Coordinates of C-alpha atoms in Angstrom, one line a residue:
M24 CA 67.7 -34.0 -8.2
A25 CA 65.7 -31.0 -8.6
Q26 CA 67.0 -27.5 -7.6
P27 CA 65.0 -25.3 -5.4
V28 CA 64.0 -22.0 -7.3
A29 CA 64.9 -19.1 -5.5
F30 CA 61.6 -16.9 -4.5
T31 CA 62.2 -13.3 -3.4
P32 CA 59.0 -11.4 -3.0
K33 CA 58.7 -7.7 -4.5
K34 CA 59.1 -5.4 -1.8
A35 CA 55.6 -3.4 -2.5
D36 CA 55.0 0.1 -0.7
P37 CA 51.6 0.1 0.6
R38 CA 51.3 3.9 0.3
V39 CA 51.6 3.8 -3.2
E40 CA 48.5 1.3 -3.7
L41 CA 46.5 3.5 -1.4
Q42 CA 47.4 6.4 -3.4
R43 CA 46.6 4.7 -6.6
R44 CA 43.1 3.6 -5.4
L45 CA 42.5 7.3 -3.7
A46 CA 43.5 9.0 -7.5
A47 CA 41.0 6.4 -9.1
A48 CA 38.1 6.8 -6.5
P49 CA 36.6 9.9 -8.0
N50 CA 36.1 8.1 -11.2
E51 CA 35.0 4.9 -9.9
H52 CA 32.6 6.2 -7.2
A53 CA 31.4 9.5 -8.7
E54 CA 27.6 8.8 -8.2
A55 CA 28.2 7.7 -4.6
L56 CA 30.6 10.5 -3.6
L57 CA 28.0 13.0 -4.9
V58 CA 25.3 11.5 -2.7
A59 CA 27.6 11.5 0.2
Y60 CA 28.3 15.1 -0.4
D61 CA 24.7 16.1 -0.5
L62 CA 24.1 14.0 2.7
L63 CA 26.8 15.9 4.4
E64 CA 25.7 19.3 3.1
E65 CA 22.1 18.4 4.3
A66 CA 23.5 17.4 7.8
H67 CA 25.2 20.6 8.1
R68 CA 22.4 22.9 7.0
Q69 CA 20.1 21.0 9.7
G70 CA 22.6 21.3 12.5
I71 CA 23.3 17.6 12.8
L72 CA 26.9 17.9 12.3
D73 CA 27.1 20.7 15.2
A74 CA 24.9 18.4 17.4
L75 CA 27.4 15.4 16.8
H76 CA 30.5 17.5 17.1
G77 CA 29.2 18.8 20.3
A78 CA 28.1 15.1 21.6
V79 CA 31.8 14.0 20.5
K80 CA 33.2 16.8 22.7
A81 CA 31.0 16.3 25.6
K82 CA 31.7 12.6 25.5
D83 CA 33.1 12.3 28.9
T84 CA 30.1 14.4 30.7
I85 CA 27.4 12.2 28.8
V86 CA 29.1 8.9 29.7
S87 CA 29.4 9.9 33.4
L88 CA 25.7 11.1 33.5
L89 CA 24.6 7.9 31.9
A90 CA 26.6 6.0 34.3
K91 CA 25.2 8.1 37.3
Y92 CA 21.5 7.6 36.2
G93 CA 22.0 4.3 34.9
T94 CA 22.6 2.8 38.3
E95 CA 19.8 4.1 39.9
P96 CA 16.8 1.3 40.6
V97 CA 13.9 3.1 38.8
N98 CA 16.0 3.5 35.7
I99 CA 17.1 -0.1 35.8
N100 CA 13.5 -1.4 36.2
A101 CA 12.6 1.0 33.3
L102 CA 15.1 -0.3 31.1
R103 CA 14.0 -3.9 32.1
H104 CA 10.4 -3.0 31.5
V105 CA 11.3 -1.9 27.9
I106 CA 13.4 -4.9 27.0
A107 CA 10.7 -7.3 28.5
V108 CA 7.9 -5.5 26.3
G109 CA 10.2 -5.4 23.2
Q110 CA 10.8 -9.1 23.8
M111 CA 6.9 -9.7 24.1
V112 CA 6.1 -7.8 21.2
G113 CA 8.7 -9.2 19.2
S114 CA 7.3 -12.8 19.9
F115 CA 3.8 -11.9 18.4
D116 CA 2.8 -13.2 15.0
P117 CA 2.6 -10.2 13.0
E118 CA -0.4 -11.8 11.2
P119 CA -3.1 -11.9 13.7
I120 CA -1.8 -8.4 14.9
S121 CA -2.3 -7.1 11.4
N122 CA -5.8 -8.8 11.0
L123 CA -6.7 -7.4 14.4
A124 CA -5.5 -3.9 13.4
R125 CA -7.9 -4.3 10.0
E126 CA -10.9 -5.6 11.9
A127 CA -10.5 -2.8 14.7
R128 CA -10.6 -0.1 12.1
A129 CA -13.5 -1.9 10.4
A130 CA -15.4 -1.9 13.7
M131 CA -14.6 1.7 14.4
E132 CA -16.1 2.6 11.1
T133 CA -19.3 0.6 11.8
Q134 CA -19.8 2.0 15.1
R135 CA -19.1 5.7 13.8
L136 CA -22.0 5.1 11.4
E137 CA -24.5 3.8 14.0
S138 CA -26.7 6.4 15.2
L139 CA -27.8 4.8 18.4
P140 CA -25.9 2.6 20.6
P141 CA -26.8 -1.2 20.3
S142 CA -29.2 -2.7 22.8
L143 CA -28.5 -5.1 25.3
W144 CA -30.0 -8.0 23.3
Q145 CA -27.9 -7.1 20.3
L146 CA -24.7 -7.0 22.3
F147 CA -25.7 -10.3 23.7
K148 CA -26.3 -11.8 20.0
R149 CA -22.9 -10.5 19.3
M150 CA -21.3 -12.3 22.2
T151 CA -22.8 -15.6 21.2
H152 CA -20.7 -15.7 17.8
P153 CA -18.2 -18.4 18.2
D154 CA -15.3 -15.7 17.3
A155 CA -16.6 -13.5 20.1
R156 CA -16.6 -16.2 22.5
R157 CA -13.0 -16.9 21.5
G158 CA -11.9 -13.4 21.9
L159 CA -14.0 -12.9 25.4
S160 CA -12.1 -16.3 26.6
F161 CA -8.6 -15.0 25.6
V162 CA -9.5 -11.7 27.6
T163 CA -10.9 -13.3 30.6
S164 CA -8.1 -16.0 30.7
M165 CA -5.5 -12.9 30.9
L166 CA -7.1 -11.2 33.6
P167 CA -5.7 -13.8 36.4
R168 CA -2.2 -13.8 34.9
S169 CA -2.2 -9.9 35.0
A170 CA -3.2 -9.7 38.7
A171 CA -0.7 -8.2 41.1
P172 CA 1.7 -10.7 42.8
G173 CA 0.0 -11.3 46.3
G174 CA -3.3 -10.5 44.7
N175 CA -6.1 -12.9 44.8
I176 CA -8.3 -12.6 41.6
N177 CA -11.0 -15.0 42.8
R178 CA -11.6 -13.0 45.8
D179 CA -11.5 -9.7 44.0
L180 CA -14.5 -11.2 41.5
A181 CA -16.4 -12.5 44.2
G182 CA -16.4 -9.2 46.2
S183 CA -18.0 -7.2 43.0

């Protein structure tokens, strides 16, 4: 029958391996170290390191102020609004937004070159274009949805 082979692991000192890696680091990572030194020097010249040092020293004060002002209803609502707007903007497809921005720049340039404002007939002709009607439909469909809670958009429109 087979006899088990005795295995005794070598005792390795982790500090020796770390010292070896540290000694080899300047040769292996010379370019990265030079970039890091340049970044550190620029942060020092610009006062960023001093600001970070001050923020670390004042962490208790900063945290207490954040906790104090973070519990006020106004600030909670503001944070909720920022999150809601971020979610809304993040859900937009970027392609139509890019197209809208491009068309808005072109329309502003065209309007800047016009010497006289368009007549009512010209405005009416623009509004009869299918894409213009589609845009007007979008805007008018958003109006009732953006009415204040408890407001009656139909009453408000009928009164004007």
